[in-house]
Amino acid sequence: MKWVTAELHTHTCASDGNFTFEELVQSAKAEDLDVIAITDHNTIHPATHIRKLEKKYNIDIIAGMEWTTFYGHLVILNLHSYIDWRTIGPSQFDVTDIKKSDAILGIAHPFRVGSPIATGCHWEYEVSDWNDIDYFEVWSNVNPNINAANKKAFKFWLDKLNTTKLTAVYGRDWHRPIPADKIVAKNYIGVIGDNMKSGVIDAIKAGRVVVSLAPLIEFTLFDNDHVVNIGEDYFTSNCIVNFKCVITQLNNIPSSLVIKSNLGPIHFANISQDSIIVSNISITSVKWIIAVIEQNTEMVAFTNPIFIRQKE
Amino acid sequence: MLVEVVFITQILLVKGTLFESSNKTHISYSFYIENISHLYFKLDFNPKTLEDKQKAKTMIYDCLLKYSNLAEEETWEKYFPLKNLLTLSVDDPKNFRGAAHRQPTDEALLIAYENSSAGFLDGEMINGYWKITISVHSIVTDSCDYELQIWTEG
Ligand SMILES: [Zn+2]
Ligand SMILES: [Zn+2]
């Protein structure tokens, strides 16, 4: 598995962004991103144009669209033909047809303020089956770790993990150059295999994503027989399990590593530089665990969960 | 010297009035075209923004309260002025041909075999019924007058 960096929510002047597509790609290259998804509002870019930019700038570009309806915004990735939004009423959210394709679906900025301040931005559809939704923009926009709507989204997501698998990602909703006084995050995506784009899509579906302002947390559980990665299930009848966190790119800021679960925080460690933390935790009644890095009580990075499945 | 004669035909100039109650509607115009090379279209609407500060302040507070209850005592002016938003999309007889999800400018938009405007898809200008749709995302003013013009060339 290889960790790549990706921005999954972007706009150009094909909708309401300030960038041309080429300027967006140049900005992504300037940040050393390995992959971007192009997700303009309610329109798509021709595959030939995408290929041309990929070649010219040596970057992988996932075709997508932000399905921008009156009742919520859905980011669709790996989308190769337009999906109409103009015929869907507020109680008619149905993604059966989209799910027949290779596309994956993510709810964009779910708790952002809606109309009339930002029309349709707040998610208002009833989702009857959360298995239809592949991912959730738990972090959105600039300064994502202190954004109040993101804090709501984080809480909502943790609660959802008790009943479903739903991958958390960051979506910058990148429309224009980022002001110097604002910060952004990125997704570290665990890609398996040589095909970068399908690897990213598979990894998002599988939950191999770390959302972060900078540090990468490689979080695994292990016993004598297995190593379990984020996104995976750990089947066990043990009450205690070993975990390992390899933390890099921390920039020497005093931080704490917190292991959180459906029962709340279950492990703390102070770190101030790139570290490898190996310890064990009790997993009685634990359904899922994530690893979080905090600085001054604010989150700066979090992983997707490992699910604990207790054997009877 | 061979001079190419270009015929530009205005095929529609339609006007309408929208209200707050028109929010979340779509208005489509369907028109038959044959042997054209370019389709130009332009949407304008007025007013673009709600300039009534008192009304805007109430609407912004209501909105923040409804969606956030984040104790956002931040200044309501951050969201002033509220904007009307109408977007355009186009379907040819067979396929979706793009959208302009943005505020309009003075320039007409173009769909053609190549060099279509940003957000629209190049391709054959096939004969048949084409459709332009105005999607009413947001009307924050008491009323809003729109005007859509459509021209063909070729
Ligand atoms: Zn959006
Ligand atoms: Zn967006």
Tab-separated table of N, CA and C in Angstrom, chain A residues 228-292:
chain	number	residue	atom	x	y	z
A	228	VAL	N	-4.142	-5.358	10.808
A	228	VAL	CA	-5.434	-4.843	10.338
A	228	VAL	C	-5.300	-3.346	10.079
A	229	ASN	N	-5.641	-2.952	8.860
A	229	ASN	CA	-5.544	-1.547	8.463
A	229	ASN	C	-6.838	-0.797	8.711
A	230	ILE	N	-6.759	0.520	8.613
A	230	ILE	CA	-7.989	1.317	8.716
A	230	ILE	C	-8.939	0.915	7.584
A	231	GLY	N	-10.213	0.990	7.897
A	231	GLY	CA	-11.247	0.578	6.941
A	231	GLY	C	-11.627	-0.883	7.089
A	232	GLU	N	-10.745	-1.661	7.748
A	232	GLU	CA	-10.979	-3.111	7.802
A	232	GLU	C	-11.670	-3.528	9.105
A	233	ASP	N	-12.171	-4.755	9.067
A	233	ASP	CA	-12.769	-5.362	10.251
A	233	ASP	C	-11.715	-6.195	10.965
A	234	TYR	N	-11.715	-6.133	12.280
A	234	TYR	CA	-10.864	-7.021	13.067
A	234	TYR	C	-11.783	-7.961	13.845
A	235	PHE	N	-11.754	-9.214	13.447
A	235	PHE	CA	-12.583	-10.216	14.117
A	235	PHE	C	-11.773	-10.820	15.251
A	236	THR	N	-12.318	-10.766	16.442
A	236	THR	CA	-11.537	-11.248	17.568
A	236	THR	C	-12.435	-11.723	18.700
A	237	SER	N	-11.887	-12.576	19.532
A	237	SER	CA	-12.589	-12.893	20.778
A	237	SER	C	-11.760	-12.409	21.965
A	238	ASN	N	-10.666	-11.688	21.659
A	238	ASN	CA	-9.819	-11.149	22.738
A	238	ASN	C	-10.417	-9.875	23.318
A	239	CYS	N	-9.977	-9.576	24.553
A	239	CYS	CA	-10.449	-8.332	25.185
A	239	CYS	C	-9.429	-7.221	25.006
A	240	ILE	N	-8.230	-7.595	24.626
A	240	ILE	CA	-7.151	-6.611	24.505
A	240	ILE	C	-6.506	-6.779	23.133
A	241	VAL	N	-6.125	-5.675	22.535
A	241	VAL	CA	-5.468	-5.768	21.238
A	241	VAL	C	-4.305	-4.781	21.186
A	242	ASN	N	-3.309	-5.120	20.383
A	242	ASN	CA	-2.164	-4.226	20.182
A	242	ASN	C	-2.473	-3.265	19.057
A	243	PHE	N	-1.981	-2.049	19.212
A	243	PHE	CA	-2.070	-1.142	18.075
A	243	PHE	C	-0.723	-0.496	17.816
A	244	LYS	N	-0.579	0.015	16.619
A	244	LYS	CA	0.646	0.716	16.255
A	244	LYS	C	0.262	1.954	15.478
A	245	CYS	N	0.855	3.094	15.838
A	245	CYS	CA	0.675	4.326	15.065
A	245	CYS	C	2.038	4.827	14.639
A	246	VAL	N	2.254	4.912	13.360
A	246	VAL	CA	3.489	5.505	12.837
A	246	VAL	C	3.121	6.913	12.401
A	247	ILE	N	3.717	7.893	13.069
A	247	ILE	CA	3.338	9.285	12.801
A	247	ILE	C	4.508	10.012	12.155
A	248	THR	N	4.243	10.585	10.993
A	248	THR	CA	5.283	11.329	10.267
A	248	THR	C	4.738	12.702	9.878
A	249	GLN	N	5.663	13.584	9.537
A	249	GLN	CA	5.332	14.957	9.095
A	249	GLN	C	4.623	15.761	10.181
A	250	LEU	N	5.065	15.562	11.417
A	250	LEU	CA	4.416	16.238	12.544
A	250	LEU	C	4.974	17.635	12.798
A	251	ASN	N	6.124	17.961	12.277
A	251	ASN	CA	6.691	19.315	12.403
A	251	ASN	C	7.024	19.752	13.828
A	252	ASN	N	7.333	18.789	14.700
A	252	ASN	CA	7.847	19.099	16.041
A	252	ASN	C	6.960	19.986	16.899
A	253	ILE	N	5.689	19.936	16.697
A	253	ILE	CA	4.774	20.695	17.558
A	253	ILE	C	4.250	19.731	18.623
A	254	PRO	N	4.273	20.139	19.922
A	254	PRO	CA	3.770	19.242	20.966
A	254	PRO	C	2.324	18.830	20.669
A	255	SER	N	2.092	17.535	20.696
A	255	SER	CA	0.798	17.015	20.249
A	255	SER	C	0.401	15.844	21.125
A	256	SER	N	-0.863	15.485	21.080
A	256	SER	CA	-1.226	14.214	21.688
A	256	SER	C	-1.883	13.305	20.672
A	257	LEU	N	-1.546	12.047	20.793
A	257	LEU	CA	-2.200	11.016	20.001
A	257	LEU	C	-3.319	10.449	20.869
A	258	VAL	N	-4.513	10.465	20.347
A	258	VAL	CA	-5.654	9.945	21.103
A	258	VAL	C	-6.294	8.828	20.284
A	259	ILE	N	-6.522	7.693	20.914
A	259	ILE	CA	-7.305	6.637	20.266
A	259	ILE	C	-8.734	6.782	20.769
A	260	LYS	N	-9.640	7.029	19.831
A	260	LYS	CA	-11.040	7.217	20.208
A	260	LYS	C	-11.853	6.031	19.740
A	261	SER	N	-12.936	5.760	20.467
A	261	SER	CA	-13.818	4.656	20.104
A	261	SER	C	-15.256	5.078	20.342
A	262	ASN	N	-16.173	4.190	20.071
A	262	ASN	CA	-17.572	4.465	20.393
A	262	ASN	C	-17.768	4.662	21.895
A	263	LEU	N	-16.799	4.240	22.725
A	263	LEU	CA	-16.890	4.450	24.174
A	263	LEU	C	-16.215	5.748	24.599
A	264	GLY	N	-15.667	6.490	23.628
A	264	GLY	CA	-14.927	7.710	23.958
A	264	GLY	C	-13.442	7.461	23.808
A	265	PRO	N	-12.604	8.401	24.321
A	265	PRO	CA	-11.147	8.232	24.213
A	265	PRO	C	-10.703	7.031	25.045
A	266	ILE	N	-9.839	6.176	24.462
A	266	ILE	CA	-9.399	5.008	25.234
A	266	ILE	C	-7.887	4.918	25.372
A	267	HIS	N	-7.157	5.858	24.759
A	267	HIS	CA	-5.712	5.846	24.934
A	267	HIS	C	-5.137	7.222	24.597
A	268	PHE	N	-4.168	7.670	25.393
A	268	PHE	CA	-3.487	8.938	25.124
A	268	PHE	C	-1.983	8.732	25.070
A	269	ALA	N	-1.307	9.486	24.247
A	269	ALA	CA	0.161	9.519	24.299
A	269	ALA	C	0.613	10.906	23.861
A	270	ASN	N	1.588	11.460	24.609
A	270	ASN	CA	2.140	12.750	24.189
A	270	ASN	C	3.255	12.517	23.187
A	271	ILE	N	3.257	13.308	22.138
A	271	ILE	CA	4.308	13.195	21.129
A	271	ILE	C	4.734	14.598	20.738
A	272	SER	N	5.969	14.731	20.316
A	272	SER	CA	6.406	16.062	19.895
A	272	SER	C	7.221	15.991	18.616
A	273	GLN	N	7.361	14.804	18.110
A	273	GLN	CA	8.082	14.644	16.852
A	273	GLN	C	7.585	13.363	16.186
A	274	ASP	N	8.073	13.110	14.991
A	274	ASP	CA	7.661	11.888	14.305
A	274	ASP	C	7.919	10.696	15.234
A	275	SER	N	6.948	9.832	15.381
A	275	SER	CA	7.016	8.791	16.414
A	275	SER	C	6.388	7.498	15.940
A	276	ILE	N	6.764	6.430	16.611
A	276	ILE	CA	6.043	5.165	16.458
A	276	ILE	C	5.521	4.800	17.841
A	277	ILE	N	4.235	4.735	17.960
A	277	ILE	CA	3.614	4.399	19.247
A	277	ILE	C	3.058	2.982	19.122
A	278	VAL	N	3.512	2.123	20.032
A	278	VAL	CA	2.961	0.769	20.064
A	278	VAL	C	2.465	0.528	21.481
A	279	SER	N	1.232	0.089	21.593
A	279	SER	CA	0.685	-0.169	22.914
A	279	SER	C	-0.495	-1.119	22.768
A	280	ASN	N	-1.206	-1.310	23.876
A	280	ASN	CA	-2.407	-2.125	23.743
A	280	ASN	C	-3.591	-1.433	24.374
A	281	ILE	N	-4.770	-1.834	23.929
A	281	ILE	CA	-5.996	-1.225	24.416
A	281	ILE	C	-7.022	-2.320	24.682
A	282	SER	N	-7.898	-2.016	25.624
A	282	SER	CA	-9.008	-2.924	25.905
A	282	SER	C	-10.103	-2.660	24.878
A	283	ILE	N	-10.666	-3.739	24.327
A	283	ILE	CA	-11.684	-3.551	23.296
A	283	ILE	C	-13.026	-4.181	23.679
A	284	THR	N	-13.215	-4.379	24.953
A	284	THR	CA	-14.513	-4.866	25.405
A	284	THR	C	-15.575	-3.815	25.065
A	285	SER	N	-16.620	-4.247	24.365
A	285	SER	CA	-17.727	-3.358	23.935
A	285	SER	C	-17.316	-2.294	22.919
A	286	VAL	N	-16.120	-2.401	22.404
A	286	VAL	CA	-15.680	-1.421	21.401
A	286	VAL	C	-16.124	-1.882	20.016
A	287	LYS	N	-16.738	-0.963	19.271
A	287	LYS	CA	-17.202	-1.283	17.914
A	287	LYS	C	-16.248	-0.769	16.851
A	288	TRP	N	-15.651	0.387	17.125
A	288	TRP	CA	-14.727	0.971	16.150
A	288	TRP	C	-13.717	1.830	16.885
A	289	ILE	N	-12.549	1.991	16.293
A	289	ILE	CA	-11.536	2.886	16.866
A	289	ILE	C	-10.917	3.717	15.753
A	290	ILE	N	-10.619	4.960	16.094
A	290	ILE	CA	-9.895	5.839	15.173
A	290	ILE	C	-8.697	6.423	15.925
A	291	ALA	N	-7.695	6.885	15.199
A	291	ALA	CA	-6.556	7.571	15.802
A	291	ALA	C	-6.644	9.046	15.436
A	292	VAL	N	-6.405	9.883	16.437
A	292	VAL	CA	-6.540	11.332	16.254
A	292	VAL	C	-5.277	12.005	16.776
